mmCIF file of C-alpha atoms and ligand atoms in Angstrom:
data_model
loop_
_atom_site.group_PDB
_atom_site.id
_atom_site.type_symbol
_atom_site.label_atom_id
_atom_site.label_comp_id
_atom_site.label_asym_id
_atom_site.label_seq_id
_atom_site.Cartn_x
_atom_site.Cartn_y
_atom_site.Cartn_z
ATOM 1 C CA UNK H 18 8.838 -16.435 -17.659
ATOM 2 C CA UNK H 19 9.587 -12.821 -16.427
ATOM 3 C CA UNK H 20 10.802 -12.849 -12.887
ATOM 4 C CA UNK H 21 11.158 -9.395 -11.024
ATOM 5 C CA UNK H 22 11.991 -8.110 -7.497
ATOM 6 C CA UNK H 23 11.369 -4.968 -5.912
ATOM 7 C CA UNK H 24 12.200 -3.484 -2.628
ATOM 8 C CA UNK H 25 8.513 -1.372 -1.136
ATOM 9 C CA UNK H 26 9.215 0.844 1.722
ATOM 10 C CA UNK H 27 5.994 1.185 3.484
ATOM 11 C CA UNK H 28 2.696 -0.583 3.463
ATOM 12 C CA UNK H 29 1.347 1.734 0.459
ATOM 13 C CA UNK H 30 4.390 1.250 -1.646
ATOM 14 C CA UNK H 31 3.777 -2.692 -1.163
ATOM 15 C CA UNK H 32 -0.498 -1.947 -2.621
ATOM 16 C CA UNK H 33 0.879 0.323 -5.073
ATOM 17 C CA UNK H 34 2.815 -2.901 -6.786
ATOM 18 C CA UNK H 35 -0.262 -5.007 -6.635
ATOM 19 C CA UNK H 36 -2.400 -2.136 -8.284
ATOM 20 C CA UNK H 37 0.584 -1.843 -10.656
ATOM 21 C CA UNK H 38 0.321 -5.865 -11.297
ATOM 22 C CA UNK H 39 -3.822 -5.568 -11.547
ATOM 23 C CA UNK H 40 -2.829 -3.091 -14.624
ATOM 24 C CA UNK H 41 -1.837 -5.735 -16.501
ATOM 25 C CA UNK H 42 -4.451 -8.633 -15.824
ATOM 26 C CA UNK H 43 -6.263 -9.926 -18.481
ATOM 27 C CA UNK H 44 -8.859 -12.266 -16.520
ATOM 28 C CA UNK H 45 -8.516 -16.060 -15.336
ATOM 29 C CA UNK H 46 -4.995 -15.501 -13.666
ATOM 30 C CA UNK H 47 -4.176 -17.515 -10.430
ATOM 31 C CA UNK H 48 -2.023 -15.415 -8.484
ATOM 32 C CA UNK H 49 0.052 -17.117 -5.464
ATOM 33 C CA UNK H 50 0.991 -15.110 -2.338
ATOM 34 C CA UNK H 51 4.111 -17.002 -0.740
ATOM 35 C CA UNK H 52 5.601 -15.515 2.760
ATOM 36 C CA UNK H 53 5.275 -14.896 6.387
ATOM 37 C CA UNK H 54 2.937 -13.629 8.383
ATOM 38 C CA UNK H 55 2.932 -9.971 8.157
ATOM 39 C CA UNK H 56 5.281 -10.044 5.128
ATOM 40 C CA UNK H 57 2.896 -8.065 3.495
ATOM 41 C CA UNK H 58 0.278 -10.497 1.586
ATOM 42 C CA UNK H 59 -2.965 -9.401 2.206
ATOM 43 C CA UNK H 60 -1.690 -5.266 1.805
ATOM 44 C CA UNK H 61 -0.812 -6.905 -1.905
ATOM 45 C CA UNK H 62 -4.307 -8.213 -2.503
ATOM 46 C CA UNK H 63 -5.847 -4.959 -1.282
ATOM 47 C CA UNK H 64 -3.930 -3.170 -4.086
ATOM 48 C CA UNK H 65 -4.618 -5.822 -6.466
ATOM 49 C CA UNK H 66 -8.710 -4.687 -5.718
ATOM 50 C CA UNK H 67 -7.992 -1.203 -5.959
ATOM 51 C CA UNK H 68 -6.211 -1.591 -9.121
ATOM 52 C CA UNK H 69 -9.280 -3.469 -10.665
ATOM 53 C CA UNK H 70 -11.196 -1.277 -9.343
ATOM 54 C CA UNK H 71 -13.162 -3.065 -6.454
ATOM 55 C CA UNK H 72 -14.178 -0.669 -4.160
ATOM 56 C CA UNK H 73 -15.391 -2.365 -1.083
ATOM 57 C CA UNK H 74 -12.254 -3.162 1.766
ATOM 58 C CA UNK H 75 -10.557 -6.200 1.231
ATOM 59 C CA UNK H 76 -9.686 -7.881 4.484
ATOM 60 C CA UNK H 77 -7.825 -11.128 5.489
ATOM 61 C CA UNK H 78 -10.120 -14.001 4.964
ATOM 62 C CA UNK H 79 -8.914 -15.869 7.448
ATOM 63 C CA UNK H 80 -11.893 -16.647 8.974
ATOM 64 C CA UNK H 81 -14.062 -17.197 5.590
ATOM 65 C CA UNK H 82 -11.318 -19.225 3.687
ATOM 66 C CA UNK H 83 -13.060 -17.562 0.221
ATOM 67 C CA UNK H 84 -13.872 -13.915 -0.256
ATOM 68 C CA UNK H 85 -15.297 -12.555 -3.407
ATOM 69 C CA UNK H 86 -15.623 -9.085 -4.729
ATOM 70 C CA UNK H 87 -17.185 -7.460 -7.445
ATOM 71 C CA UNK H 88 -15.577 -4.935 -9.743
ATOM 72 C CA UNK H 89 -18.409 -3.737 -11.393
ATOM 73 C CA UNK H 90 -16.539 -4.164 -14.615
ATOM 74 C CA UNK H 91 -15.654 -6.686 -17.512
ATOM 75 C CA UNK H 92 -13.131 -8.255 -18.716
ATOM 76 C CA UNK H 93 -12.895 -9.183 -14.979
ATOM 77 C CA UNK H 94 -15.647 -8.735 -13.198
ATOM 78 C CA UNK H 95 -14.655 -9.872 -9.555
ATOM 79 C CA UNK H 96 -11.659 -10.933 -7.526
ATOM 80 C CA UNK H 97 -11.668 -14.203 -5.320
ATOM 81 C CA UNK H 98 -9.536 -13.870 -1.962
ATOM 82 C CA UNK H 99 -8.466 -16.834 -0.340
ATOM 83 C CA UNK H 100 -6.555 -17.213 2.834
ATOM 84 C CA UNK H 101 -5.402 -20.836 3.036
ATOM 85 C CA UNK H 102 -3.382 -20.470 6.615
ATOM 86 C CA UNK H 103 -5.502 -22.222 8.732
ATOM 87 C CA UNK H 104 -7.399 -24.936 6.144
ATOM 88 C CA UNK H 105 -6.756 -28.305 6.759
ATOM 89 C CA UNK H 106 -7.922 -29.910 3.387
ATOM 90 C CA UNK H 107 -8.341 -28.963 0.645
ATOM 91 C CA UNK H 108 -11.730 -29.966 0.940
ATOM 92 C CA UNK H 109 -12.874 -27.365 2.662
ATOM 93 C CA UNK H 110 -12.338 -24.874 -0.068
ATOM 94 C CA UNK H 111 -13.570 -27.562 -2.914
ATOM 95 C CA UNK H 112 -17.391 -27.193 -0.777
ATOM 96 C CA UNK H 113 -16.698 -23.435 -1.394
ATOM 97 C CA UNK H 114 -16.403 -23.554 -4.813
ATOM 98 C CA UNK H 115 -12.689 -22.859 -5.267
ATOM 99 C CA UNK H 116 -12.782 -24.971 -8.333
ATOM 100 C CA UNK H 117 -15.328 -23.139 -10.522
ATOM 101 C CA UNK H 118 -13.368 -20.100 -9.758
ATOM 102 C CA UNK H 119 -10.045 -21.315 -10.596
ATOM 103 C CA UNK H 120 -11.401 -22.303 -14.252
ATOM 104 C CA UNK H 121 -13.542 -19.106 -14.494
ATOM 105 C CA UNK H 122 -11.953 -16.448 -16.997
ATOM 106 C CA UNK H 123 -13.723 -13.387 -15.440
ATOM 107 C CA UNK H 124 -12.392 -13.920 -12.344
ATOM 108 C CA UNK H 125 -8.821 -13.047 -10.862
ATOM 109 C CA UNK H 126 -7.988 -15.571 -8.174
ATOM 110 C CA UNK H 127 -5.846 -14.099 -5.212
ATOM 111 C CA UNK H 128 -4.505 -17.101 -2.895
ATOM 112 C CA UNK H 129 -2.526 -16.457 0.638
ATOM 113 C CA UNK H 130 -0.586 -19.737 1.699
ATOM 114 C CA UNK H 131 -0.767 -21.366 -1.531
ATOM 115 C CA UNK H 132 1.627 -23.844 -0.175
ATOM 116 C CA UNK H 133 -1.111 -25.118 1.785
ATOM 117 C CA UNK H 134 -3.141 -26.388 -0.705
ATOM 118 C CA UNK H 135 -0.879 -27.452 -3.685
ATOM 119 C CA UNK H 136 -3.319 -30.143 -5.189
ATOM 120 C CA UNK H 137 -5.793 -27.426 -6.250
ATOM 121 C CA UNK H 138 -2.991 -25.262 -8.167
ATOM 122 C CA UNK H 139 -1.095 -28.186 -9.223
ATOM 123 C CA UNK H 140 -0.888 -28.338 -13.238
ATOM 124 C CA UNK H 141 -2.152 -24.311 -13.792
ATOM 125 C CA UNK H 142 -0.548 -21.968 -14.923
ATOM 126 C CA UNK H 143 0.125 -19.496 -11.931
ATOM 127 C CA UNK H 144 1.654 -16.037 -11.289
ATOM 128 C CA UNK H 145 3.794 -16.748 -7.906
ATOM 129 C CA UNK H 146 4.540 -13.962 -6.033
ATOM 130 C CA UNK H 147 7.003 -13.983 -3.018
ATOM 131 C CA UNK H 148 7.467 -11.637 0.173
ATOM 132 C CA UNK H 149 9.790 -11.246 2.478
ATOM 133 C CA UNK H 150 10.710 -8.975 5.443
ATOM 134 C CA UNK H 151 14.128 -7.036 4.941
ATOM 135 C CA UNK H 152 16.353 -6.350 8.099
ATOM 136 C CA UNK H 153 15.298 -2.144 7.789
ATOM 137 C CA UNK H 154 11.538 -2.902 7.824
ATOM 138 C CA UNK H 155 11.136 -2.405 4.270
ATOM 139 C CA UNK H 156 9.814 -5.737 2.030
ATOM 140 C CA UNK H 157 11.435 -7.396 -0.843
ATOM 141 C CA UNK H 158 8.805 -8.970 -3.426
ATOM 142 C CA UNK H 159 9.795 -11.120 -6.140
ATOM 143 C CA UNK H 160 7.002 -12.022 -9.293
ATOM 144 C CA UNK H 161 7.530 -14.847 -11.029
ATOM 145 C CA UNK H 162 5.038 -14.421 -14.152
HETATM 146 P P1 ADP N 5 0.300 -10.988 5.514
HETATM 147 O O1 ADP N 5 -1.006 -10.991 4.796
HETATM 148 O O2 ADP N 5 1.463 -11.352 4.652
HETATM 149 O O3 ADP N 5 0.288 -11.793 6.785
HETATM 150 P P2 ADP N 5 -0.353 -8.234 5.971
HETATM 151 O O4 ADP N 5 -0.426 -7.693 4.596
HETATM 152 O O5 ADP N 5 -1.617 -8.508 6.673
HETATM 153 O O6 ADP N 5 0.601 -9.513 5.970
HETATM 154 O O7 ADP N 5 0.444 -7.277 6.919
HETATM 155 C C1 ADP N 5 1.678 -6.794 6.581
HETATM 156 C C2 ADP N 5 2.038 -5.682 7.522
HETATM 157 O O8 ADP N 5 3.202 -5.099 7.019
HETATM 158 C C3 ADP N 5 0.986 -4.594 7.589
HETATM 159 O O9 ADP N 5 0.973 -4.042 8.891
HETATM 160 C C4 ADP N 5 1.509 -3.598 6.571
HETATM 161 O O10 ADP N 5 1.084 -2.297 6.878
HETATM 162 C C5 ADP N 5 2.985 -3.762 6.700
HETATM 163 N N1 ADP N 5 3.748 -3.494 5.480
HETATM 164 C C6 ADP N 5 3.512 -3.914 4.229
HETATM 165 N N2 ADP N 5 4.471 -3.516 3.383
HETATM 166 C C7 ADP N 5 5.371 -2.835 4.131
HETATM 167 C C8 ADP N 5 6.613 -2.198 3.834
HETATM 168 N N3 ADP N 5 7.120 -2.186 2.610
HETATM 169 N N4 ADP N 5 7.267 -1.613 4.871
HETATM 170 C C9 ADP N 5 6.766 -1.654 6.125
HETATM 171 N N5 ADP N 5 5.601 -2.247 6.466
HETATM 172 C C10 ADP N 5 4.913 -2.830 5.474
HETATM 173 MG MG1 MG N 6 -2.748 -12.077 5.134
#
């Protein structure tokens, strides 16, 4: 396991790290977004998409519970965004396909509130990432790999 932590200063140091992190994706990774709201999560997975080189604007799926996008490119050829804050049960993201994407080697799965759906992660190898707000403004986050 490799475990690293470091300090961003402003929302574009905080993408920079996720395109940093996208750099070194092979395809099939889960990643797990733990934190606030606000702690920076969805800035992450926005430089996560530039860094694979997506090039339509991520935005919080809150209200979709799954977003894909394409990167035009192989080994991984999209990016699945999922915002789990406000689902219920896990269902609701099985009828959405969650599954297939999990298991699907082309595809780099991005997931905001993990915590909220543990029995779909449970058993897989995942890349957990952790944010958290620091007293100056800045944002501490932590990759467990
Ligand atoms: P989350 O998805 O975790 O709820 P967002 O990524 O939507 O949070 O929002 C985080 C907010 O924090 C955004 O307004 C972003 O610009 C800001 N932000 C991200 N990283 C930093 C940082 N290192 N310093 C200051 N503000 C940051
Ligand atoms: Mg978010």
């Amino acid at each position: 396991m490799i475990s690293m932590e470091t300090i961003t200063r402003s929302p574009e140091e905080t993408m920079a790290v996720g395109e940093q992190l996208a750099a070194s994706l092979r395809g099939g990774e889960i990643i797990l977004l733990y934190g606030d709201l606000g702690a920076g999560k969805t800035v992450f997975a926005k430089g996560l998409a530039r860094g694979l080189g997506i090039k339509k604007e991520v935005v919080s799926p809150t209200f979709t519970l799954l977003q894909t996008y394409v990167t035009g490119k192989k080994p991984i050829e999209k990016m699945v965004h999922v915002d789990a804050y406000r689902i219920e049960k896990e269902e609701e993201l099985i009828l959405v396909g969650i599954e297939d994407y999990l298991e699907d080697s082309s595809a780099v799965c991005v997931i905001e509130w993990p915590e909220k759906i543990p029995g779909l992660t449970k058993g897989k190898k995942t890349i957990k990432i952790s944010f958290s707000h620091l007293k100056d403004g800045g944002r501490s986050i932590a990759i467990d790999a």
